[in-house]
Amino acid sequence: MGININNNIFTLHTLGSTYQMKVDEKKILLHTYYGKRTDDTDYSYLLEMADRGFSGNIPQAKDERTYSLDFLPQEFPVWGSGDYRVNCLVADLGSGANDCLLVFDRYAVYKGKYELQGLPAMFASEDEAETLEIVLKDYHENFYVHLYYGVYEKYDVITRAAVLENNTDKEIKISRIMSSCLDMNRSDMDMIHFHGRHANEREFERTPLFHGISELRSTRGTSSHQHNPFIILSDKNTDENIGDCYGFSLLYSGGFHMQAEVDQTNQLRVVMGIDDSDFKWSLQPGELFYSPEVCMSYSNSGFSKLSRNYHDAFLNNLIRSAWKDKQRPVLVNNWEATYFDFDGNKLLDIAKEAKTLGLDMLVLDDGWFGKRDSDYSGLGDWYVNEKKLGCSLRELTDRINEIGLKFGIWFEPEMISEDSDLYREHPDFALKLPDREPVRGRSQLVLDMSRKEVCDYIKERLFAIMDSANIEYIKWDMNRSLAAAYSIALPGERQGELRHRYVLGLYSILEELLNRYPNLLLEGCSGGGGRFDAGMLYYCPQIWCSDNTDAIERLHIQYGTSFAYPMSSVSAHVSVCPNHQNGRVTPFKTRGICAMQGTFGYELDLSKMTEDEKILAKEQVETFKKHYKLFQFGDYYRIESPIENRDFTAWEYADKNGTEASISVVFTDMHGNHLPHFVKFKGLLSDRKYNVCRDGEFVGVHTGAALMNGGILLPVPKENYDSCWFYICLEE
Ligand code: GLA
């Protein structure tokens, strides 16, 4: 199995990777290897002990100047130990100084996977994963750190988390806790990360590491549009198909911090965890603190394999929704169709047209509750505005169900408008400093989710609406970042706990919601993809990828998203042209092809479409439904990148057995005297023959070998942003 322990050497094997730690004679837990799968060799022979000067020697080393944590690779480095690099823990154990020093105490191995109280975490049956727990103890005090390792052999995934335990009789003050550390004896690597902004999330960026600290963080209280809590470290020559790379995904939806430090001896340290910019936690005697989980994966055959490791691991062992294996409804959302300007009849018009086109669900977006005809008021008042709808929610959903559609609804439960009955009654529910004018965002305030009574109010309203009508889907939105956040429920010196307590409050509501309505399809959203992280995926099998629905910008956004997250989690809709975000005009066909890259739907007034558009939409819905299994469960390959290829972007889904595949192509530029372009399939059976169709028309038969090595010729684009779609399947 995956975990071998011998002589204080802990070797974790997955199918393609090996990870090793060793407890040395000073009882320090060293990290000795992570990379391509090998045997159980004790890699500590690679460590060089030297007196490097100005490197501290821990008490156990006495005058042994060649022993310093300043250059030794470790599993969980702490501040104050004479290691001056970025660390995992800053803790005041009662002296007033941050004075922790951790040594090995004990270990245990379990079948299956550990859980993290109150936090999302990957799960597993007893034969899918194994857990190693290593317990470290402070050299002087009864303060313990439990390091957890979940080993998923099949996916080349190792998860990590740390749990702090105060077994002393004093308060322990934590001001930084990272979930994981990876030390490597090399640093000639690139870091890949995904940055962005509202309506332009997860842009791929690759930069070389340098001496010093490369860091990414979100201080916004959410994982954010600006940086995604996922990075890749790779060899310089790694590309989609070859080379070593390591992925790190943090399963957390609040602010995060990720640092990669190249030190004085050219070693690399990577740490990842909760944003520590104003974090403080008071750990009382007898209490535990759970860090969020990090999911690491290694590939020695490029980014494509690394992404598939994550896609498979997240699809099978992170997304817990009843919907993860089910065909998702093709939906129409009324946001870009009507914004706040709708009534029940308008929604029914859209629903009728949706049914004719073969769609499955209507989602009623913002504006159905309280006083909410603009985004200046109403948040918190989760009471149906029957006057606006012209009927009750039950009447509306009954009529939509009679038409033959399911019904879904938008909520933004974490927010409160100052112009709302809730705020007039409970101004203290909002996060804001006493006697100060609040910092607003989208003219709204954030609810204090760290407080039980606030969470109870949200649940009471959510459940009341859910129970009042046949609601099968919720879009859970969150439309601002936290700022000047202050909770009246926490004493002044404990305000540093607020942001993490907020996230725990959010998770507790999501947990209860899904336990109460296990068949609910929950779609995550935060101004589009501002909280697109693996923590939210635990609850939401799909997340609205971006408020930008322009097909061409979506090529970039969905490209970046695909590195960590399965494509079935990427919610993508066809919208009108000129596009509402950037004014671009693209063919209806191309908008369909781009939206089918993820979980498909429409976001326009279907009743205003032209007859030609209706024919195309009907075909798109049929195509998506017909090939759903391939799109949801097939292996995903990035064939041509929108960053490197100016002329076209392409992506592929291939059935895991190689029986069928598809490649979608979107042309992003046109030229006089056009040059020929080709795409090459991946993941086919070389010696079998495939029928090849382009845009539904049969165009020939080729062997897998030919399609993978020679490829296939693309048609000449006929208009700006033209596109085409290949589908191949084994010849009978
Ligand atoms: C956010 C979402 C949109 C829409 C609006 C409604 O911006 O991302 O899809 O729901 O809120 O206000």
XYZ file of C-alpha atoms and ligand atoms in Angstrom:
744
model
C 0.000 0.000 0.000
C 0.885 3.654 -0.063
C 2.464 4.258 3.348
C 5.686 2.484 4.338
C 7.317 3.158 7.689
C 10.730 1.902 8.549
C 13.161 3.140 11.171
C 11.497 6.552 11.530
C 11.425 6.970 7.771
C 7.952 7.601 6.383
C 7.632 6.891 2.668
C 4.344 7.623 0.923
C 3.848 6.118 -2.519
C 1.233 6.867 -5.128
C 1.208 5.229 -8.548
C 3.548 7.834 -9.980
C 5.058 9.683 -7.020
C 7.002 9.161 -3.820
C 7.040 11.485 -0.811
C 9.393 10.933 2.088
C 10.037 12.249 5.598
C 12.456 11.213 8.282
C 12.753 11.846 12.010
C 16.412 12.569 12.688
C 18.441 12.021 15.871
C 17.362 15.458 17.169
C 13.721 14.365 16.738
C 13.154 16.887 13.963
C 10.768 15.800 11.191
C 12.750 16.368 8.014
C 11.446 16.271 4.476
C 13.710 14.157 2.291
C 12.031 13.580 -1.093
C 9.039 14.366 -3.316
C 9.018 13.423 -6.972
C 8.846 10.518 -9.380
C 7.985 7.204 -7.758
C 11.041 5.325 -6.502
C 11.778 2.640 -3.930
C 12.004 3.307 -0.176
C 15.608 4.567 -0.282
C 16.437 6.742 2.707
C 17.001 10.039 0.909
C 18.606 11.714 3.902
C 21.949 10.760 2.347
C 21.439 13.854 0.180
C 21.555 16.243 3.123
C 24.723 18.231 3.566
C 25.490 19.425 7.100
C 27.662 22.520 7.256
C 28.327 25.530 9.423
C 26.853 28.201 7.202
C 27.220 31.060 9.632
C 24.390 33.050 11.158
C 22.194 29.949 11.181
C 20.772 29.109 14.610
C 21.438 25.815 16.363
C 18.464 24.399 18.283
C 18.939 23.418 21.954
C 19.274 19.708 21.074
C 22.247 20.532 18.824
C 24.116 22.361 21.592
C 27.408 23.476 20.002
C 27.033 21.372 16.904
C 27.240 24.292 14.483
C 26.705 22.162 11.415
C 23.164 21.382 12.551
C 20.706 24.144 11.789
C 17.040 24.235 10.841
C 17.970 27.257 8.749
C 18.911 24.986 5.867
C 17.479 21.577 6.776
C 14.361 20.612 4.790
C 11.405 20.198 7.156
C 7.764 19.212 7.180
C 6.450 21.927 9.469
C 8.925 24.730 10.155
C 8.126 27.188 12.937
C 9.110 30.734 13.696
C 11.696 31.050 16.450
C 13.696 27.905 15.814
C 16.674 29.534 14.134
C 15.134 28.896 10.710
C 14.708 32.309 9.110
C 12.753 31.209 6.057
C 8.986 31.444 5.662
C 7.333 29.167 8.198
C 4.130 27.328 9.059
C 3.527 28.517 12.567
C 3.958 31.587 14.718
C 2.798 30.767 18.236
C 3.180 32.386 21.624
C 2.970 29.544 24.112
C 2.590 31.831 27.058
C 5.942 33.567 27.378
C 4.898 36.605 25.386
C 7.418 35.735 22.684
C 6.821 33.478 19.707
C 8.858 30.624 21.005
C 7.785 27.271 19.649
C 10.095 24.381 18.759
C 8.505 21.179 17.494
C 9.918 17.674 17.854
C 8.567 14.279 16.842
C 6.225 12.663 19.372
C 4.365 9.735 17.727
C 2.552 8.580 14.609
C -0.425 6.494 13.530
C -1.671 5.059 10.232
C -5.347 4.588 9.352
C -7.271 3.203 6.429
C -9.384 5.781 4.621
C -9.112 9.510 4.992
C -9.015 11.888 7.969
C -11.682 14.586 8.308
C -11.325 18.212 9.350
C -13.973 19.492 11.689
C -15.985 22.330 10.156
C -13.910 22.439 6.972
C -14.232 20.939 3.505
C -11.813 18.089 2.871
C -11.333 15.317 0.381
C -13.036 12.099 1.410
C -12.403 8.438 0.645
C -13.608 4.957 1.364
C -11.271 2.678 3.311
C -9.749 1.230 0.177
C -9.400 4.522 -1.726
C -6.928 6.260 0.575
C -4.723 5.879 3.613
C -3.981 8.399 6.337
C -0.717 9.022 8.133
C -0.868 11.156 11.257
C 2.405 12.427 12.666
C 2.238 14.216 15.980
C 4.826 16.839 16.857
C 5.178 18.321 20.320
C 6.693 21.511 21.561
C 10.128 20.867 23.097
C 9.001 22.385 26.410
C 5.206 22.667 26.549
C 2.269 20.321 26.050
C 1.419 21.917 22.776
C 0.911 19.447 19.915
C 0.712 19.731 16.152
C -0.956 16.840 14.353
C 0.188 16.606 10.752
C -2.189 14.669 8.529
C -1.332 13.089 5.190
C -4.011 11.551 2.964
C -2.510 9.294 0.306
C -4.593 8.724 -2.840
C -2.508 6.254 -4.821
C -4.652 6.311 -7.945
C -4.610 10.072 -8.540
C -1.003 10.791 -7.486
C -2.487 13.024 -4.830
C -1.310 13.616 -1.277
C -3.395 15.848 0.966
C -2.109 17.681 4.005
C -3.499 19.509 7.005
C -2.330 20.495 10.463
C -4.326 20.436 13.668
C -3.101 22.371 16.707
C -3.858 21.063 20.177
C -3.413 23.089 23.350
C -2.822 20.651 26.163
C -1.340 23.249 28.477
C -3.227 25.244 31.087
C -2.443 28.554 29.380
C -3.828 30.467 26.429
C -1.772 29.948 23.262
C -1.767 32.829 20.811
C -1.452 31.860 17.177
C -0.666 34.577 14.655
C 0.144 32.400 11.646
C -0.769 28.854 10.714
C 0.013 27.470 7.280
C -1.450 24.112 6.278
C 1.562 22.685 4.523
C 5.207 23.147 3.718
C 7.188 21.548 0.947
C 10.981 21.915 1.033
C 12.973 20.953 -2.043
C 16.725 20.838 -2.548
C 16.394 22.710 -5.852
C 14.923 25.966 -7.046
C 15.595 26.151 -10.787
C 11.862 26.144 -11.369
C 8.970 28.201 -12.670
C 5.885 29.113 -10.716
C 2.546 29.145 -12.490
C -0.359 30.965 -10.947
C -3.733 32.335 -11.953
C -4.389 36.003 -11.353
C -7.145 38.320 -12.509
C -9.890 40.740 -11.641
C -13.666 40.849 -11.667
C -14.867 39.627 -15.065
C -11.373 38.406 -15.986
C -10.430 35.651 -13.596
C -7.666 33.021 -13.565
C -5.303 34.359 -16.199
C -2.347 31.981 -16.593
C 1.047 33.458 -15.644
C 4.395 31.659 -15.564
C 7.385 33.239 -13.873
C 10.813 31.985 -12.832
C 11.488 31.735 -9.106
C 14.144 34.058 -7.723
C 16.168 34.365 -4.528
C 13.662 35.747 -2.060
C 9.941 35.224 -1.696
C 7.359 34.976 -4.477
C 4.001 35.327 -2.837
C 0.328 35.346 -3.653
C -2.412 36.176 -1.279
C -5.965 37.275 -0.932
C -6.679 39.671 1.927
C -10.311 40.023 0.831
C -11.998 37.490 3.062
C -12.702 35.304 0.018
C -10.319 33.392 -2.207
C -10.860 36.241 -4.725
C -10.832 37.094 -8.415
C -7.318 38.472 -8.028
C -5.456 35.265 -7.130
C -6.590 31.683 -7.117
C -5.487 29.413 -4.262
C -3.784 27.054 -6.680
C -0.224 27.078 -7.988
C 2.048 24.844 -9.998
C 5.817 24.560 -9.685
C 7.481 23.122 -12.712
C 10.756 22.445 -14.436
C 11.785 25.085 -16.951
C 11.041 22.802 -19.879
C 7.739 21.398 -18.626
C 4.852 21.812 -21.042
C 1.478 20.136 -21.457
C 3.033 16.796 -22.345
C 6.441 16.478 -20.755
C 8.323 17.459 -17.646
C 8.014 17.502 -13.886
C 5.414 19.603 -12.124
C 3.844 19.882 -8.694
C 0.400 21.287 -7.942
C -0.816 22.810 -4.678
C -4.490 23.512 -4.170
C -5.827 25.000 -0.951
C -9.326 23.829 -0.015
C -10.336 27.135 1.490
C -12.705 29.909 0.432
C -11.415 32.738 2.597
C -8.296 34.878 2.315
C -5.171 32.823 1.754
C -1.406 33.200 1.643
C 1.015 31.261 -0.464
C 4.769 31.803 -0.446
C 7.599 30.244 -2.428
C 11.008 31.154 -1.031
C 14.347 30.442 -2.639
C 16.865 30.560 0.199
C 20.582 31.257 0.615
C 21.496 27.678 -0.354
C 19.296 27.615 -3.476
C 16.677 25.461 -1.840
C 12.970 26.065 -2.292
C 10.281 26.211 0.355
C 6.575 26.465 -0.472
C 3.989 27.150 2.220
C 0.255 27.659 1.872
C -2.577 28.423 4.255
C -4.941 31.000 5.754
C -4.123 34.654 5.086
C -2.093 35.817 8.061
C -2.195 39.549 7.328
C -4.467 40.246 10.304
C -4.972 36.713 11.582
C -4.871 35.991 15.312
C -6.320 33.010 17.137
C -6.582 32.484 20.846
C -6.317 28.747 21.511
C -7.637 28.035 24.965
C -6.556 25.045 27.105
C -8.078 21.853 25.723
C -8.965 23.409 22.339
C -8.056 22.309 18.832
C -7.531 24.421 15.733
C -7.981 22.849 12.303
C -6.112 24.239 9.327
C -7.654 23.956 5.878
C -6.455 21.157 3.630
C -3.882 21.361 0.852
C -4.165 18.927 -2.023
C -0.768 18.282 -3.653
C -0.195 16.351 -6.831
C 2.851 15.466 -8.884
C 3.170 14.686 -12.575
C 6.271 13.763 -14.512
C 4.444 14.046 -17.811
C 3.522 17.672 -17.909
C 0.595 19.900 -16.983
C -1.990 17.884 -18.841
C -1.504 14.856 -16.587
C -1.346 17.091 -13.500
C -4.719 18.628 -14.406
C -6.261 15.223 -14.982
C -5.028 14.122 -11.542
C -6.891 17.074 -10.041
C -9.962 16.664 -12.223
C -10.365 12.999 -11.292
C -9.539 13.486 -7.615
C -11.914 16.452 -7.249
C -14.723 14.842 -9.248
C -14.602 11.579 -7.350
C -13.361 12.487 -3.887
C -14.035 16.165 -3.225
C -17.330 17.160 -4.809
C -19.822 15.552 -2.453
C -23.024 16.640 -4.191
C -25.622 14.099 -5.249
C -25.255 15.791 -8.644
C -21.621 14.910 -9.200
C -22.441 11.825 -11.282
C -25.750 13.065 -12.645
C -26.460 14.888 -15.865
C -26.707 18.567 -14.969
C -29.711 20.499 -16.248
C -29.159 22.841 -19.180
C -30.503 26.050 -17.733
C -31.507 29.536 -18.726
C -30.701 32.280 -16.236
C -32.615 35.562 -16.516
C -29.854 37.899 -15.261
C -28.501 39.191 -18.567
C -31.974 38.711 -20.098
C -33.834 41.092 -17.799
C -31.556 42.264 -14.971
C -33.980 43.597 -12.307
C -36.756 44.314 -14.794
C -39.064 41.289 -14.863
C -42.356 39.945 -13.643
C -43.858 36.470 -13.499
C -45.192 36.663 -17.062
C -41.820 37.615 -18.482
C -40.249 34.626 -16.716
C -42.962 32.345 -18.073
C -42.310 33.608 -21.625
C -38.649 32.705 -21.245
C -39.575 29.350 -19.695
C -41.911 28.427 -22.583
C -39.241 29.186 -25.161
C -36.684 27.284 -23.068
C -38.880 24.210 -23.136
C -39.257 24.419 -26.925
C -35.481 24.560 -27.275
C -34.984 21.509 -25.056
C -33.657 23.217 -21.911
C -34.275 21.743 -18.466
C -34.379 24.574 -15.953
C -35.169 28.240 -15.453
C -33.081 30.101 -12.888
C -34.570 33.243 -11.397
C -31.653 35.556 -10.593
C -31.426 38.693 -8.447
C -34.468 40.919 -7.793
C -37.290 38.584 -6.638
C -37.290 39.505 -2.946
C -37.794 42.488 -0.633
C -37.370 45.909 -2.223
C -34.893 44.972 -4.906
C -35.248 46.789 -8.204
C -31.601 47.811 -8.139
C -28.520 46.741 -6.230
C -28.885 49.583 -3.703
C -31.427 47.889 -1.475
C -33.145 44.765 -0.246
C -30.347 42.312 0.595
C -31.246 40.422 3.738
C -35.000 40.656 3.186
C -35.496 37.159 1.856
C -39.259 37.483 1.447
C -40.773 36.985 -2.000
C -41.900 40.196 -3.686
C -45.251 38.840 -4.852
C -46.319 42.242 -6.118
C -43.420 42.271 -8.556
C -43.868 38.650 -9.599
C -47.636 39.029 -9.849
C -48.038 35.741 -8.016
C -46.569 33.697 -5.193
C -43.316 31.827 -5.660
C -45.233 28.570 -5.394
C -47.604 29.645 -8.209
C -44.656 30.642 -10.363
C -42.703 27.439 -9.790
C -45.842 25.314 -10.302
C -46.400 26.941 -13.683
C -42.757 26.508 -14.624
C -42.925 22.848 -13.590
C -46.133 22.490 -15.659
C -44.257 23.825 -18.685
C -41.841 20.963 -18.049
C -38.877 22.826 -16.522
C -37.178 22.631 -13.177
C -36.834 25.829 -11.175
C -33.751 27.370 -9.570
C -33.248 30.615 -7.653
C -30.511 33.134 -6.764
C -29.568 34.092 -3.201
C -26.872 36.308 -1.776
C -27.228 35.167 1.830
C -24.030 36.660 3.263
C -25.052 40.264 2.586
C -27.184 43.054 3.951
C -28.287 46.342 2.356
C -28.524 49.369 4.611
C -31.858 50.019 2.913
C -33.486 46.814 4.141
C -35.880 45.847 6.916
C -33.228 43.491 8.250
C -30.735 46.333 8.676
C -33.333 48.638 10.195
C -34.102 45.939 12.753
C -30.596 44.501 13.239
C -27.890 47.007 12.276
C -25.564 44.988 14.511
C -25.819 42.035 12.083
C -23.482 43.881 9.683
C -19.705 43.736 9.984
C -18.656 47.295 10.741
C -16.694 49.253 13.266
C -18.831 50.785 16.016
C -19.548 54.485 15.504
C -17.797 54.593 12.125
C -19.195 55.011 8.633
C -18.786 51.574 7.011
C -16.691 50.732 3.965
C -19.281 49.763 1.342
C -18.901 47.490 -1.667
C -21.587 47.415 -4.382
C -23.427 49.634 -1.873
C -23.861 46.718 0.501
C -22.484 45.473 3.809
C -21.424 41.992 4.832
C -23.276 39.986 7.453
C -21.407 38.848 10.536
C -21.305 35.154 9.727
C -19.107 34.509 12.751
C -22.256 34.895 14.885
C -24.607 32.007 15.431
C -27.720 34.195 15.560
C -26.859 35.716 12.169
C -26.299 32.268 10.632
C -29.577 31.151 12.215
C -31.409 34.063 10.603
C -29.952 33.198 7.189
C -30.889 29.535 7.572
C -34.397 30.325 8.746
C -35.004 32.491 5.657
C -33.303 30.103 3.219
C -35.214 27.109 4.494
C -38.513 28.996 4.538
C -38.112 29.917 0.868
C -36.903 26.420 -0.015
C -39.916 24.862 1.713
C -42.375 27.242 0.070
C -41.910 25.989 -3.487
C -40.293 23.297 -5.615
C -36.756 24.718 -5.796
C -34.169 22.314 -7.211
C -31.183 24.623 -7.621
C -29.646 27.576 -5.781
C -27.092 30.027 -7.145
C -25.239 31.143 -3.998
C -23.688 34.544 -4.689
C -21.291 36.810 -2.734
C -20.693 40.210 -4.242
C -18.098 42.131 -2.277
C -14.855 41.776 -0.338
C -14.609 42.275 3.414
C -13.202 45.606 4.640
C -13.079 47.360 8.006
C -14.735 44.212 9.294
C -15.525 44.201 13.006
C -17.767 41.853 14.958
C -19.550 43.026 18.071
C -19.475 39.412 19.278
C -15.695 39.233 19.600
C -13.605 41.107 22.192
C -11.216 43.666 20.694
C -8.134 41.485 21.042
C -9.868 38.610 19.242
C -10.976 40.526 16.110
C -8.161 38.712 14.281
C -10.293 35.556 14.412
C -13.175 37.139 12.560
C -12.320 36.335 8.932
C -11.707 32.655 9.601
C -14.813 32.444 11.789
C -16.746 34.025 8.907
C -15.622 31.218 6.582
C -16.487 28.588 9.203
C -19.947 30.184 9.520
C -20.401 29.997 5.756
C -19.333 26.343 5.638
C -21.665 25.453 8.511
C -24.666 26.915 6.658
C -23.746 25.169 3.412
C -23.361 21.922 5.344
C -26.784 22.244 6.915
C -28.392 23.300 3.664
C -27.097 20.239 1.837
C -27.923 17.882 4.686
C -31.471 19.186 4.684
C -31.847 19.198 0.872
C -29.456 16.482 -0.316
C -30.716 16.654 -3.909
C -30.279 20.395 -4.213
C -27.970 21.494 -7.035
C -25.880 24.266 -5.516
C -24.003 26.598 -7.870
C -21.302 28.768 -6.322
C -20.800 32.371 -7.424
C -19.024 35.479 -6.242
C -19.417 38.230 -8.803
C -18.726 35.402 -11.263
C -15.621 33.456 -10.285
C -14.410 35.377 -7.217
C -14.669 32.299 -5.016
C -13.786 29.551 -7.460
C -11.781 27.322 -5.155
C -11.591 23.700 -4.106
C -13.221 24.535 -0.756
C -16.415 25.653 -2.496
C -16.285 22.654 -4.832
C -16.872 20.412 -1.826
C -20.384 21.906 -1.608
C -20.980 23.151 -5.149
C -20.473 20.781 -8.083
C -20.520 23.833 -10.337
C -19.465 27.469 -9.956
C -20.351 30.455 -12.160
C -16.963 30.906 -13.792
C -17.082 34.637 -14.542
C -19.463 37.548 -14.979
C -17.758 37.923 -18.336
C -19.817 35.933 -20.837
C -17.901 37.017 -23.946
C -16.881 33.791 -25.679
C -13.398 35.013 -26.575
C -12.464 36.292 -23.126
C -13.950 33.107 -21.711
C -11.319 31.186 -23.725
C -8.690 32.637 -21.389
C -10.753 32.384 -18.222
C -11.780 28.777 -18.856
C -8.253 27.871 -19.974
C -6.832 29.077 -16.640
C -9.643 27.442 -14.672
C -9.031 24.082 -16.357
C -5.593 23.633 -14.771
C -7.056 22.678 -11.394
C -10.803 22.350 -11.683
C -12.876 19.759 -13.568
C -14.685 21.223 -16.558
C -18.077 20.068 -15.292
C -17.577 22.529 -12.420
C -17.146 25.435 -14.857
C -20.526 27.042 -15.343
C -20.693 28.740 -18.761
C -23.594 30.373 -20.648
C -24.418 31.630 -24.117
C -25.348 35.314 -23.958
C -26.390 38.011 -26.460
C -24.256 40.086 -28.781
C -22.941 42.727 -28.672
C -21.717 41.196 -25.429
C -22.829 43.100 -22.324
C -19.356 43.163 -20.775
C -17.118 44.140 -23.666
C -19.341 44.859 -26.669
C -17.770 42.142 -28.824
C -19.781 40.383 -31.509
C -19.196 36.651 -31.972
C -21.132 34.049 -33.953
C -23.897 32.268 -32.039
C -22.269 28.959 -32.934
C -18.985 29.989 -31.288
C -20.771 31.154 -28.152
C -22.317 27.690 -27.932
C -18.993 25.903 -28.463
C -17.324 27.970 -25.735
C -20.157 27.499 -23.246
C -20.145 23.747 -23.904
C -16.558 23.668 -22.629
C -18.155 23.690 -19.168
C -21.589 23.096 -17.659
C -23.825 24.557 -20.281
C -26.650 27.061 -20.237
C -28.073 30.310 -21.633
C -28.242 33.787 -20.201
C -30.358 35.814 -22.610
C -33.982 36.495 -23.425
C -34.780 33.338 -25.372
C -38.076 34.816 -26.498
C -36.179 37.521 -28.425
C -33.901 35.178 -30.374
C -34.075 35.060 -34.183
C -35.408 31.916 -35.875
C -31.859 31.028 -37.012
C -30.575 31.383 -33.470
C -33.386 29.168 -32.191
C -32.429 26.420 -34.657
C -28.791 26.672 -33.576
C -29.698 26.726 -29.877
C -31.799 23.593 -30.274
C -28.877 21.848 -31.959
C -26.486 23.009 -29.236
C -28.698 21.668 -26.472
C -29.055 18.339 -28.297
C -25.300 18.091 -28.865
C -24.478 18.862 -25.248
C -26.975 16.340 -23.924
C -25.947 13.658 -26.406
C -22.260 13.930 -25.517
C -22.698 14.786 -21.867
C -20.806 11.762 -20.549
C -17.811 12.526 -22.742
C -17.761 16.164 -21.590
C -18.267 15.391 -17.912
C -16.221 12.237 -17.437
C -13.777 12.285 -20.347
C -10.119 13.210 -20.000
C -9.572 16.892 -20.703
C -6.666 18.112 -22.832
C -5.649 21.685 -23.575
C -4.707 21.352 -27.237
C -3.903 24.965 -28.215
C -3.496 27.700 -25.646
C -5.187 31.100 -26.109
C -1.988 32.688 -24.789
C 0.546 31.003 -27.057
C -1.531 30.624 -30.212
C -2.737 33.884 -31.695
C -4.852 32.256 -34.368
C -6.958 29.662 -32.608
C -7.659 27.938 -29.297
C -8.554 24.249 -29.043
C -9.429 21.736 -26.355
C -10.299 18.067 -26.304
C -12.336 15.588 -24.323
C -11.349 11.939 -24.761
C -13.210 9.029 -23.317
C -10.977 7.234 -20.790
C -11.064 4.058 -22.895
C -10.262 5.927 -26.107
C -13.567 4.997 -27.777
C -14.616 8.561 -28.606
C -13.266 12.089 -28.405
C -14.035 15.636 -29.436
C -11.971 18.702 -30.218
C -13.454 22.194 -30.185
C -11.688 24.960 -32.090
C -12.280 28.721 -31.901
C -10.483 31.009 -34.343
C -9.226 34.141 -32.669
C -7.647 35.859 -35.660
C -7.978 35.885 -39.469
C -5.459 36.574 -42.216
C -5.346 37.230 -45.945
C -3.497 34.342 -47.624
C -4.521 32.017 -44.839
C -2.035 29.392 -43.575
C -3.054 25.778 -42.932
C -3.675 24.815 -39.302
C -3.929 21.363 -37.726
C -5.002 19.912 -34.421
C -3.699 16.619 -33.060
C -5.858 14.383 -30.904
C -4.630 12.780 -27.700
C -5.680 9.731 -25.741
C -6.812 7.584 -28.732
C -6.139 3.940 -29.544
C -3.346 4.058 -32.155
C -4.275 1.010 -34.188
C -8.030 1.514 -34.264
C -9.996 3.436 -36.873
C -12.226 6.362 -36.057
C -15.126 7.948 -37.929
C -14.475 11.672 -38.013
C -17.286 14.253 -38.068
C -16.915 18.003 -38.318
C -19.852 20.093 -37.104
C -22.060 17.026 -37.324
C -21.016 16.059 -40.906
C -19.031 12.900 -41.600
C -15.650 13.852 -43.121
C -13.674 10.593 -43.198
C -12.058 7.693 -41.391
C -8.568 7.821 -39.848
C -6.568 5.670 -37.492
C -5.896 6.798 -33.953
C -2.195 6.938 -34.863
C -2.916 9.290 -37.770
C -5.197 11.530 -35.707
C -2.674 11.730 -32.866
C 0.478 12.191 -34.943
C -0.595 13.748 -38.225
C -3.677 15.427 -36.803
C -6.496 16.886 -38.786
C -6.693 19.929 -41.037
C -8.841 22.805 -39.820
C -11.287 24.570 -42.145
C -10.580 28.156 -43.210
C -12.481 30.524 -40.867
C -15.261 32.315 -42.736
C -15.917 35.141 -40.314
C -14.440 36.755 -37.226
C -14.292 34.283 -34.320
C -15.538 31.378 -36.396
C -15.348 27.935 -34.803
C -15.666 24.252 -35.527
C -16.200 21.059 -33.614
C -14.824 17.586 -34.337
C -16.349 14.448 -32.955
C -14.709 11.070 -33.507
C -15.748 7.587 -32.462
C -14.445 4.095 -33.122
C -15.543 2.566 -36.394
C -17.905 -0.329 -35.613
C -23.338 38.805 -9.522
C -23.390 37.499 -10.294
C -24.263 37.657 -11.510
C -25.639 38.066 -11.084
C -25.576 39.344 -10.256
C -26.931 39.684 -9.661
O -22.645 39.769 -10.222
O -22.102 37.083 -10.652
O -24.303 36.474 -12.248
O -26.235 37.024 -10.347
O -24.648 39.223 -9.190
O -26.882 40.822 -8.896
